[in-house]
Short mmCIF file of C-alpha atoms in Angstrom, two decimals:
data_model
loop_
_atom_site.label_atom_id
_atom_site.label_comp_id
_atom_site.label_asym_id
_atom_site.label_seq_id
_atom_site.Cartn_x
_atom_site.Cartn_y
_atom_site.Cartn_z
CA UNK A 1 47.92 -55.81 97.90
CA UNK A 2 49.71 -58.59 97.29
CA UNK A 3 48.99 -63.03 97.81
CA UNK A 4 50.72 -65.91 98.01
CA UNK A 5 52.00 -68.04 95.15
CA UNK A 6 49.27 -70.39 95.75
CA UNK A 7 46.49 -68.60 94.77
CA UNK A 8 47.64 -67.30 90.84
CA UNK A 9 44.47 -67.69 89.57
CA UNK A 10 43.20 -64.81 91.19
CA UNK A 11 46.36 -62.63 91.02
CA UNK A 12 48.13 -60.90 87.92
CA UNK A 13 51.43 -58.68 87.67
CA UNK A 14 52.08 -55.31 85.74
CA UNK A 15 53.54 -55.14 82.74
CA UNK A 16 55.91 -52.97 81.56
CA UNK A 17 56.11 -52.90 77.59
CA UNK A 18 59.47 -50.61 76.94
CA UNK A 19 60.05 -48.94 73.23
CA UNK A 20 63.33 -47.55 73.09
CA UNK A 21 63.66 -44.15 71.44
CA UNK A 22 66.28 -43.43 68.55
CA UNK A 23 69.26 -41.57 70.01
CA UNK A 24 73.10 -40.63 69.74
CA UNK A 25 75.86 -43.20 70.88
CA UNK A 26 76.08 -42.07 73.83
CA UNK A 27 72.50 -41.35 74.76
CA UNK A 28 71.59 -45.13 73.17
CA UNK A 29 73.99 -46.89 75.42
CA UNK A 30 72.80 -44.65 78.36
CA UNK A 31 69.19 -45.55 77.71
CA UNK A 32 70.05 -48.95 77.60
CA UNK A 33 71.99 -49.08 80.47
CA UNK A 34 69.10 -47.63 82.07
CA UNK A 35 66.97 -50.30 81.04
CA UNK A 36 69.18 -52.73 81.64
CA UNK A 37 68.73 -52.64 85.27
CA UNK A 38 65.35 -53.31 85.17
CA UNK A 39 63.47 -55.07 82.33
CA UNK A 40 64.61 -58.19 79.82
CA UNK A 41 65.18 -57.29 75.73
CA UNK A 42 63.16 -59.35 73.59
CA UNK A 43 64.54 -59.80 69.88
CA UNK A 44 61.19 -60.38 68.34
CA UNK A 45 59.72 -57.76 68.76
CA UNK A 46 62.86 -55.03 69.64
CA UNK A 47 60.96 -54.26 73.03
CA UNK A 48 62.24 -54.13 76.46
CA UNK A 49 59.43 -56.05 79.01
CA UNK A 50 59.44 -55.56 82.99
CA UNK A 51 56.96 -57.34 85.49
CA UNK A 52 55.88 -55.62 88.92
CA UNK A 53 54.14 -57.98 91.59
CA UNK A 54 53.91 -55.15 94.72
CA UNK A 55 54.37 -51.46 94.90
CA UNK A 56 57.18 -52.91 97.53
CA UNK A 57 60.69 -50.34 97.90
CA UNK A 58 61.63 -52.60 94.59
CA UNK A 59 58.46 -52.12 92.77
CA UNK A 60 58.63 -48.39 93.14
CA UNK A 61 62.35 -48.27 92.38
CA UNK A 62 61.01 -49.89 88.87
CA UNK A 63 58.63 -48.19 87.95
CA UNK A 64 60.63 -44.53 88.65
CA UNK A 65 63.35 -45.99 86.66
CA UNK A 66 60.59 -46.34 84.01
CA UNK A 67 59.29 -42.43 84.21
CA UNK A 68 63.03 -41.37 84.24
CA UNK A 69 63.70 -43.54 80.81
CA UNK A 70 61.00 -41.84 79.35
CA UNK A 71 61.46 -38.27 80.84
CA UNK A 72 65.30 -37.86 79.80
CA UNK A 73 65.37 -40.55 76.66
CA UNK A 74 61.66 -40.61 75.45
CA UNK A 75 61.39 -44.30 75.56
CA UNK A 76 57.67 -44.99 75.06
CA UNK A 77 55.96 -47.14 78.03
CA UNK A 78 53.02 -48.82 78.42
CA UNK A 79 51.70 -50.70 81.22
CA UNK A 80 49.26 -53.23 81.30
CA UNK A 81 47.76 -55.67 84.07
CA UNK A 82 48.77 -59.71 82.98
CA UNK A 83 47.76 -62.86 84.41
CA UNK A 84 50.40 -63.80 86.26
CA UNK A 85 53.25 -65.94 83.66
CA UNK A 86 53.75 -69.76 84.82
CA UNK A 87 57.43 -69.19 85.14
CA UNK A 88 56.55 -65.91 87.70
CA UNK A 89 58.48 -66.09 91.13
CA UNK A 90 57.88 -63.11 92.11
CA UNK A 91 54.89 -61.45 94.75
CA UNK A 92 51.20 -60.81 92.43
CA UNK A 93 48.65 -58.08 93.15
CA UNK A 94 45.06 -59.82 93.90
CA UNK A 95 42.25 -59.28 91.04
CA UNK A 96 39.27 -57.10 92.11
CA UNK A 97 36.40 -57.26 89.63
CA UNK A 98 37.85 -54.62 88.07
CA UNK A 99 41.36 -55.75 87.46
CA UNK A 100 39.36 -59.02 86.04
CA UNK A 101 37.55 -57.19 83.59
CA UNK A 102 40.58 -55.26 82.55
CA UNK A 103 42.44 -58.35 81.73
CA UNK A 104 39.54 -60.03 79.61
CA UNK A 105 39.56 -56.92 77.47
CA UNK A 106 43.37 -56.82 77.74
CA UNK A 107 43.31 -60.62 76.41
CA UNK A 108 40.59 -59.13 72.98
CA UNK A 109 42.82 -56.35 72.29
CA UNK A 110 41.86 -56.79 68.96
CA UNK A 111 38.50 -56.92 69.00
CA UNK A 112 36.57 -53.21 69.36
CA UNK A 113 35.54 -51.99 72.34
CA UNK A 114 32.02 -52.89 72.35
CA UNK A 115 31.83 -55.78 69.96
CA UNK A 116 30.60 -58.87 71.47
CA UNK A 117 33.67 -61.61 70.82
CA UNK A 118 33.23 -64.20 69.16
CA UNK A 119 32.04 -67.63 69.86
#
């Protein structure tokens, strides 16, 4: 499901963390190619990052791009629920009390599961 701009606060996006996987020439500049189409390279940390706001024609276009990456170049992929970035455009999914939860413990990554966080 997906809400207006308006209401952020309750919304987030999916993240798409992308680690390319060592390869040939020619498999490298396929892979990126690939990945290209679809996500933005950070420098930093040599990872490739996508956002997904719907499961819209565009959304699942993305995220089969994503399985295909991984399937014929191994690229390693995880996905993880955001709050929604400030400079975000695009459509957001609403936050159940689930997806809430998720992203407080996605936001204490570091801390183990279990362990009360700090004051």
């Amino acid at each position: 499901m997906t809400t207006s701009p308006n209401s952020r606060d309750n919304a987030w996006v999916l993240e798409a963390t992308i680690q390319t996987a060592p390869a040939a020439d020619a498999q490298w500049q396929k892979q990126l190619d690939k990945l290209r189409e679809i996500a933005a390279y950070e420098p930093e940390t040599q990872t490739w990052h996508a956002r997904l706001g719907a499961l819209d024609l565009a959304g699942v276009q993305m995220l089969q791009t994503l399985l295909d990456a991984a399937r014929v170049h191994g690229t390693e992929v995880d996905l993880a629920p955001v709050a929604v970035p400030a400079h975000w455009k695009g459509p957001v999914f609403t936050r159940t009390p689930d997806v809430a939860a998720l992203l407080e413990a996605q936001t204490e990554r570091g801390r183990p599961l279990g362990q009360l966080p700090l004051a």
